Short mmCIF file of N, CA and C in Angstrom, two decimals:
data_model
loop_
_atom_site.label_atom_id
_atom_site.label_comp_id
_atom_site.label_asym_id
_atom_site.label_seq_id
_atom_site.Cartn_x
_atom_site.Cartn_y
_atom_site.Cartn_z
N MET A 188 0.55 -17.59 7.21
CA MET A 188 0.63 -18.51 6.12
C MET A 188 1.29 -19.80 6.57
N SER A 189 0.90 -20.89 5.97
CA SER A 189 1.51 -22.17 6.31
C SER A 189 2.80 -22.35 5.53
N SER A 190 3.59 -23.34 5.94
CA SER A 190 4.84 -23.60 5.22
C SER A 190 4.54 -24.08 3.80
N ASP A 191 3.38 -24.72 3.58
CA ASP A 191 3.00 -25.13 2.23
C ASP A 191 2.82 -23.92 1.33
N ASP A 192 2.24 -22.85 1.87
CA ASP A 192 2.05 -21.63 1.09
C ASP A 192 3.40 -21.03 0.70
N LEU A 193 4.36 -21.05 1.60
CA LEU A 193 5.67 -20.47 1.34
C LEU A 193 6.45 -21.29 0.32
N ASN A 194 6.18 -22.59 0.23
CA ASN A 194 6.90 -23.46 -0.69
C ASN A 194 6.20 -23.62 -2.03
N SER A 195 5.07 -23.01 -2.22
CA SER A 195 4.31 -23.15 -3.46
C SER A 195 4.87 -22.20 -4.51
N ASP A 196 4.37 -22.38 -5.72
CA ASP A 196 4.78 -21.52 -6.83
C ASP A 196 3.94 -20.26 -6.93
N LYS A 197 3.03 -20.06 -6.01
CA LYS A 197 2.17 -18.88 -6.02
C LYS A 197 3.00 -17.64 -5.70
N PRO A 198 2.72 -16.52 -6.38
CA PRO A 198 3.44 -15.29 -6.04
C PRO A 198 3.07 -14.83 -4.63
N LEU A 199 4.02 -14.18 -3.99
CA LEU A 199 3.83 -13.66 -2.64
C LEU A 199 4.12 -12.17 -2.63
N PRO A 200 3.60 -11.46 -1.63
CA PRO A 200 3.87 -10.02 -1.55
C PRO A 200 5.36 -9.72 -1.44
N SER A 201 5.74 -8.59 -2.01
CA SER A 201 7.11 -8.11 -1.94
C SER A 201 7.14 -6.87 -1.06
N GLY A 202 8.13 -6.77 -0.20
CA GLY A 202 8.26 -5.61 0.68
C GLY A 202 7.80 -5.90 2.08
N ASP A 203 7.66 -4.85 2.86
CA ASP A 203 7.27 -4.96 4.27
C ASP A 203 5.81 -4.59 4.43
N LEU A 204 5.11 -5.32 5.29
CA LEU A 204 3.72 -4.98 5.59
C LEU A 204 3.68 -3.62 6.27
N ALA A 205 2.98 -2.66 5.64
CA ALA A 205 2.93 -1.30 6.17
C ALA A 205 1.54 -0.91 6.65
N LEU A 206 0.49 -1.63 6.18
CA LEU A 206 -0.87 -1.29 6.55
C LEU A 206 -1.76 -2.49 6.28
N GLN A 207 -2.69 -2.71 7.20
CA GLN A 207 -3.68 -3.77 7.01
C GLN A 207 -5.02 -3.26 7.50
N VAL A 208 -6.07 -3.44 6.68
CA VAL A 208 -7.37 -2.88 6.99
C VAL A 208 -8.46 -3.78 6.40
N ILE A 209 -9.65 -3.71 6.97
CA ILE A 209 -10.77 -4.49 6.46
C ILE A 209 -11.64 -3.58 5.59
N ALA A 210 -12.01 -4.07 4.42
CA ALA A 210 -12.89 -3.33 3.51
C ALA A 210 -14.31 -3.34 4.08
N MET A 211 -14.88 -2.16 4.27
CA MET A 211 -16.18 -2.01 4.92
C MET A 211 -17.26 -1.57 3.93
N PRO A 212 -18.52 -1.78 4.27
CA PRO A 212 -19.63 -1.44 3.36
C PRO A 212 -19.65 0.02 2.91
N LYS A 213 -19.26 0.95 3.76
CA LYS A 213 -19.31 2.37 3.40
C LYS A 213 -18.33 2.74 2.27
N ASP A 214 -17.41 1.81 1.96
CA ASP A 214 -16.38 2.09 0.96
C ASP A 214 -16.68 1.46 -0.39
N THR A 215 -17.96 1.06 -0.63
CA THR A 215 -18.30 0.34 -1.84
C THR A 215 -19.20 1.13 -2.79
N ASN A 216 -19.21 0.66 -4.03
CA ASN A 216 -20.17 1.17 -5.01
C ASN A 216 -21.47 0.37 -4.87
N ALA A 217 -22.41 0.60 -5.74
CA ALA A 217 -23.72 -0.04 -5.66
C ALA A 217 -23.67 -1.56 -5.88
N PHE A 218 -22.57 -2.05 -6.43
CA PHE A 218 -22.43 -3.48 -6.69
C PHE A 218 -21.67 -4.22 -5.59
N GLY A 219 -21.26 -3.49 -4.56
CA GLY A 219 -20.55 -4.10 -3.45
C GLY A 219 -19.05 -4.20 -3.64
N ASP A 220 -18.53 -3.55 -4.67
CA ASP A 220 -17.08 -3.52 -4.89
C ASP A 220 -16.49 -2.28 -4.23
N ILE A 221 -15.32 -2.44 -3.64
CA ILE A 221 -14.63 -1.32 -3.00
C ILE A 221 -14.19 -0.32 -4.06
N PHE A 222 -14.40 0.97 -3.81
CA PHE A 222 -13.97 2.02 -4.72
C PHE A 222 -12.46 2.00 -4.89
N SER A 223 -12.00 2.23 -6.12
CA SER A 223 -10.55 2.29 -6.37
C SER A 223 -9.92 3.45 -5.61
N GLY A 224 -10.65 4.54 -5.44
CA GLY A 224 -10.12 5.68 -4.68
C GLY A 224 -9.83 5.32 -3.23
N TRP A 225 -10.64 4.44 -2.65
CA TRP A 225 -10.39 3.97 -1.29
C TRP A 225 -9.08 3.19 -1.25
N LEU A 226 -8.85 2.36 -2.27
CA LEU A 226 -7.59 1.60 -2.32
C LEU A 226 -6.39 2.52 -2.47
N VAL A 227 -6.52 3.54 -3.33
CA VAL A 227 -5.43 4.50 -3.51
C VAL A 227 -5.14 5.21 -2.18
N LYS A 228 -6.18 5.55 -1.45
CA LYS A 228 -6.00 6.20 -0.15
C LYS A 228 -5.20 5.30 0.80
N GLN A 229 -5.52 4.01 0.84
CA GLN A 229 -4.80 3.09 1.71
C GLN A 229 -3.34 2.97 1.27
N MET A 230 -3.13 2.94 -0.04
CA MET A 230 -1.77 2.87 -0.57
C MET A 230 -0.96 4.10 -0.17
N ASP A 231 -1.59 5.27 -0.28
CA ASP A 231 -0.91 6.52 0.07
C ASP A 231 -0.57 6.56 1.56
N LEU A 232 -1.49 6.09 2.39
CA LEU A 232 -1.23 6.02 3.84
C LEU A 232 -0.05 5.10 4.14
N ALA A 233 -0.06 3.93 3.54
CA ALA A 233 1.00 2.96 3.78
C ALA A 233 2.36 3.48 3.30
N ALA A 234 2.38 3.99 2.07
CA ALA A 234 3.63 4.48 1.50
C ALA A 234 4.14 5.72 2.24
N SER A 235 3.22 6.59 2.67
CA SER A 235 3.66 7.80 3.38
C SER A 235 4.24 7.45 4.75
N THR A 236 3.74 6.41 5.38
CA THR A 236 4.32 5.97 6.65
C THR A 236 5.76 5.50 6.45
N THR A 237 5.97 4.73 5.40
CA THR A 237 7.32 4.26 5.09
C THR A 237 8.23 5.44 4.74
N ALA A 238 7.73 6.36 3.95
CA ALA A 238 8.52 7.54 3.55
C ALA A 238 8.85 8.43 4.74
N ALA A 239 7.88 8.66 5.62
CA ALA A 239 8.09 9.53 6.79
C ALA A 239 9.13 8.92 7.73
N ARG A 240 9.11 7.60 7.87
CA ARG A 240 10.14 6.95 8.70
C ARG A 240 11.52 7.16 8.11
N ALA A 241 11.62 7.01 6.79
CA ALA A 241 12.91 7.19 6.12
C ALA A 241 13.39 8.64 6.22
N ALA A 242 12.45 9.58 6.10
CA ALA A 242 12.79 11.01 6.16
C ALA A 242 12.95 11.51 7.59
N GLN A 243 12.46 10.75 8.53
CA GLN A 243 12.41 11.15 9.94
C GLN A 243 11.70 12.49 10.09
N GLY A 244 10.59 12.61 9.36
CA GLY A 244 9.82 13.85 9.43
C GLY A 244 8.72 13.89 8.40
N ARG A 245 8.26 15.08 8.13
CA ARG A 245 7.12 15.33 7.26
C ARG A 245 7.46 15.05 5.80
N VAL A 246 6.54 14.39 5.11
CA VAL A 246 6.67 14.13 3.68
C VAL A 246 5.34 14.43 2.99
N VAL A 247 5.41 14.68 1.69
CA VAL A 247 4.20 14.85 0.89
C VAL A 247 4.31 14.00 -0.36
N THR A 248 3.17 13.52 -0.81
CA THR A 248 3.11 12.75 -2.05
C THR A 248 3.22 13.71 -3.22
N VAL A 249 4.14 13.43 -4.16
CA VAL A 249 4.27 14.29 -5.33
C VAL A 249 3.90 13.57 -6.63
N ALA A 250 3.87 12.23 -6.60
CA ALA A 250 3.50 11.49 -7.81
C ALA A 250 3.08 10.07 -7.48
N MET A 251 2.22 9.53 -8.33
CA MET A 251 1.84 8.12 -8.29
C MET A 251 1.93 7.63 -9.73
N ASP A 252 2.40 6.41 -9.92
CA ASP A 252 2.62 5.95 -11.28
C ASP A 252 2.30 4.47 -11.43
N GLY A 253 1.78 4.12 -12.58
CA GLY A 253 1.68 2.74 -13.01
C GLY A 253 0.70 1.86 -12.29
N MET A 254 -0.47 2.36 -11.94
CA MET A 254 -1.44 1.53 -11.23
C MET A 254 -2.45 0.94 -12.20
N SER A 255 -2.72 -0.35 -12.01
CA SER A 255 -3.84 -0.98 -12.69
C SER A 255 -4.47 -1.95 -11.69
N PHE A 256 -5.77 -2.02 -11.71
CA PHE A 256 -6.50 -2.84 -10.75
C PHE A 256 -6.81 -4.19 -11.38
N MET A 257 -6.37 -5.26 -10.72
CA MET A 257 -6.44 -6.60 -11.30
C MET A 257 -7.72 -7.34 -10.95
N VAL A 258 -8.20 -7.18 -9.72
CA VAL A 258 -9.42 -7.87 -9.27
C VAL A 258 -10.18 -6.94 -8.34
N PRO A 259 -11.51 -7.08 -8.29
CA PRO A 259 -12.28 -6.25 -7.36
C PRO A 259 -12.11 -6.73 -5.92
N VAL A 260 -12.24 -5.80 -5.00
CA VAL A 260 -12.19 -6.10 -3.57
C VAL A 260 -13.62 -6.03 -3.04
N LYS A 261 -14.02 -7.03 -2.32
CA LYS A 261 -15.37 -7.11 -1.77
C LYS A 261 -15.37 -6.74 -0.29
N ILE A 262 -16.55 -6.42 0.22
CA ILE A 262 -16.74 -6.12 1.64
C ILE A 262 -16.21 -7.28 2.48
N GLY A 263 -15.51 -6.95 3.55
CA GLY A 263 -15.00 -7.95 4.48
C GLY A 263 -13.62 -8.48 4.14
N SER A 264 -13.11 -8.14 2.96
CA SER A 264 -11.77 -8.58 2.60
C SER A 264 -10.73 -7.89 3.48
N VAL A 265 -9.69 -8.62 3.84
CA VAL A 265 -8.57 -8.05 4.57
C VAL A 265 -7.57 -7.54 3.53
N VAL A 266 -7.38 -6.23 3.50
CA VAL A 266 -6.52 -5.58 2.51
C VAL A 266 -5.19 -5.26 3.17
N SER A 267 -4.10 -5.71 2.55
CA SER A 267 -2.75 -5.51 3.09
C SER A 267 -1.90 -4.77 2.08
N CYS A 268 -1.20 -3.73 2.54
CA CYS A 268 -0.31 -2.94 1.70
C CYS A 268 1.14 -3.21 2.10
N TYR A 269 1.94 -3.58 1.12
CA TYR A 269 3.35 -3.88 1.33
C TYR A 269 4.19 -2.83 0.61
N THR A 270 5.19 -2.29 1.29
CA THR A 270 6.00 -1.23 0.71
C THR A 270 7.47 -1.64 0.63
N ASP A 271 8.13 -1.08 -0.38
CA ASP A 271 9.56 -1.33 -0.58
C ASP A 271 10.19 -0.05 -1.12
N VAL A 272 11.22 0.45 -0.45
CA VAL A 272 11.93 1.65 -0.92
C VAL A 272 12.74 1.26 -2.16
N VAL A 273 12.46 1.97 -3.26
CA VAL A 273 13.14 1.68 -4.53
C VAL A 273 14.34 2.59 -4.71
N VAL A 274 14.12 3.90 -4.53
CA VAL A 274 15.18 4.90 -4.67
C VAL A 274 15.03 5.91 -3.56
N ARG A 275 16.15 6.25 -2.95
CA ARG A 275 16.16 7.31 -1.93
C ARG A 275 17.15 8.37 -2.38
N GLY A 276 16.63 9.57 -2.64
CA GLY A 276 17.49 10.68 -3.04
C GLY A 276 17.80 11.57 -1.85
N ALA A 277 18.29 12.77 -2.13
CA ALA A 277 18.66 13.71 -1.06
C ALA A 277 17.42 14.18 -0.30
N SER A 278 16.31 14.41 -1.02
CA SER A 278 15.09 14.89 -0.36
C SER A 278 13.84 14.17 -0.86
N SER A 279 14.00 13.19 -1.73
CA SER A 279 12.84 12.46 -2.25
C SER A 279 13.06 10.96 -2.08
N ILE A 280 11.94 10.24 -2.17
CA ILE A 280 12.00 8.79 -2.02
C ILE A 280 10.91 8.18 -2.90
N GLN A 281 11.26 7.09 -3.55
CA GLN A 281 10.30 6.34 -4.36
C GLN A 281 9.96 5.05 -3.64
N ILE A 282 8.68 4.80 -3.49
CA ILE A 282 8.20 3.62 -2.76
C ILE A 282 7.35 2.77 -3.71
N GLN A 283 7.76 1.53 -3.90
CA GLN A 283 6.92 0.58 -4.64
C GLN A 283 5.94 -0.01 -3.63
N ILE A 284 4.68 -0.07 -4.00
CA ILE A 284 3.67 -0.59 -3.09
C ILE A 284 2.82 -1.63 -3.79
N GLU A 285 2.55 -2.71 -3.08
CA GLU A 285 1.67 -3.76 -3.58
C GLU A 285 0.50 -3.90 -2.62
N VAL A 286 -0.69 -4.12 -3.18
CA VAL A 286 -1.88 -4.36 -2.37
C VAL A 286 -2.33 -5.79 -2.63
N TRP A 287 -2.48 -6.53 -1.54
CA TRP A 287 -2.95 -7.91 -1.58
C TRP A 287 -4.17 -8.03 -0.68
N MET A 288 -5.01 -9.03 -0.95
CA MET A 288 -6.17 -9.22 -0.09
C MET A 288 -6.39 -10.69 0.23
N GLN A 289 -7.04 -10.88 1.36
CA GLN A 289 -7.61 -12.17 1.74
C GLN A 289 -9.11 -11.93 1.74
N ARG A 290 -9.87 -12.83 1.14
CA ARG A 290 -11.32 -12.63 1.05
C ARG A 290 -11.99 -12.60 2.41
N ASP A 291 -11.44 -13.31 3.38
CA ASP A 291 -11.98 -13.30 4.74
C ASP A 291 -10.92 -13.82 5.71
N TYR A 292 -11.24 -13.78 6.99
CA TYR A 292 -10.28 -14.19 8.02
C TYR A 292 -9.92 -15.66 7.94
N ASN A 293 -10.84 -16.49 7.43
CA ASN A 293 -10.60 -17.93 7.39
C ASN A 293 -9.71 -18.34 6.22
N SER A 294 -9.55 -17.47 5.25
CA SER A 294 -8.78 -17.80 4.06
C SER A 294 -7.31 -17.43 4.26
N GLN A 295 -6.44 -18.31 3.84
CA GLN A 295 -5.01 -18.00 3.84
C GLN A 295 -4.54 -17.57 2.45
N GLU A 296 -5.45 -17.68 1.47
CA GLU A 296 -5.09 -17.36 0.10
C GLU A 296 -4.98 -15.85 -0.10
N LEU A 297 -3.83 -15.42 -0.61
CA LEU A 297 -3.61 -14.01 -0.92
C LEU A 297 -3.79 -13.79 -2.41
N THR A 298 -4.47 -12.70 -2.75
CA THR A 298 -4.68 -12.32 -4.14
C THR A 298 -4.17 -10.90 -4.33
N LYS A 299 -3.33 -10.71 -5.35
CA LYS A 299 -2.81 -9.38 -5.62
C LYS A 299 -3.90 -8.53 -6.26
N VAL A 300 -4.08 -7.32 -5.74
CA VAL A 300 -5.12 -6.41 -6.20
C VAL A 300 -4.55 -5.35 -7.14
N THR A 301 -3.46 -4.72 -6.74
CA THR A 301 -2.84 -3.66 -7.55
C THR A 301 -1.43 -3.40 -7.03
N ASP A 302 -0.70 -2.60 -7.76
CA ASP A 302 0.59 -2.10 -7.28
C ASP A 302 0.84 -0.76 -7.94
N GLY A 303 1.84 -0.07 -7.47
CA GLY A 303 2.17 1.23 -8.03
C GLY A 303 3.42 1.81 -7.40
N LEU A 304 3.89 2.87 -8.00
CA LEU A 304 5.06 3.57 -7.51
C LEU A 304 4.62 4.93 -7.01
N PHE A 305 4.95 5.23 -5.76
CA PHE A 305 4.61 6.52 -5.14
C PHE A 305 5.91 7.27 -4.87
N VAL A 306 5.90 8.57 -5.13
CA VAL A 306 7.07 9.41 -4.90
C VAL A 306 6.71 10.46 -3.86
N PHE A 307 7.59 10.62 -2.88
CA PHE A 307 7.41 11.58 -1.80
C PHE A 307 8.61 12.50 -1.72
N VAL A 308 8.36 13.71 -1.22
CA VAL A 308 9.41 14.68 -0.96
C VAL A 308 9.34 15.06 0.51
N SER A 309 10.49 15.16 1.13
CA SER A 309 10.60 15.59 2.52
C SER A 309 10.48 17.11 2.57
N ILE A 310 9.63 17.62 3.49
CA ILE A 310 9.45 19.07 3.59
C ILE A 310 9.62 19.53 5.04
N ASP A 311 9.88 20.81 5.19
CA ASP A 311 10.00 21.39 6.53
C ASP A 311 8.65 21.94 6.97
N ASP A 312 8.63 22.63 8.11
CA ASP A 312 7.38 23.16 8.66
C ASP A 312 6.74 24.24 7.79
N GLU A 313 7.53 24.87 6.93
CA GLU A 313 7.00 25.90 6.04
C GLU A 313 6.60 25.33 4.68
N GLY A 314 6.74 24.02 4.51
CA GLY A 314 6.36 23.37 3.26
C GLY A 314 7.44 23.40 2.20
N ARG A 315 8.66 23.77 2.57
CA ARG A 315 9.77 23.80 1.62
C ARG A 315 10.52 22.46 1.67
N THR A 316 11.03 22.07 0.51
CA THR A 316 11.81 20.83 0.42
C THR A 316 13.00 20.89 1.37
N ARG A 317 13.24 19.80 2.04
CA ARG A 317 14.39 19.70 2.95
C ARG A 317 15.08 18.36 2.71
N PRO A 318 16.37 18.29 3.01
CA PRO A 318 17.06 17.01 2.87
C PRO A 318 16.60 16.03 3.95
N PHE A 319 16.72 14.75 3.65
CA PHE A 319 16.41 13.72 4.64
C PHE A 319 17.37 13.85 5.80
N ASN A 320 16.87 13.56 7.00
CA ASN A 320 17.75 13.49 8.16
C ASN A 320 18.61 12.24 8.03
N THR A 321 19.82 12.32 8.48
CA THR A 321 20.70 11.14 8.40
C THR A 321 20.98 10.59 9.76
#
């Protein structure tokens, strides 16, 4: 982004960039819009990476909350997922995630697509809840 973009009144992503991917034709409906399930999958991947780093081990998604899709994503868009740890408990973590897109590589304009809250629990090799490593 240019310094003009940073100084503008336009909203910007919140959190750390956790995943960036290009929307491909195989992920679309008949109208060329990316399936919402594909976006949720990218969000889960991004948030689980952040959660696993915090837990220093295996985590599982236990809840997703508050998602609404604001604009459709088209083929070729660069989709970016930004994560922010909201609450970290003894064995669980809440991650706020925002999805933004650029319509193509030449565009610097970011458009917010969706956001949501994902909750993860740290588990051991037997699938039982375990405390986060410190």
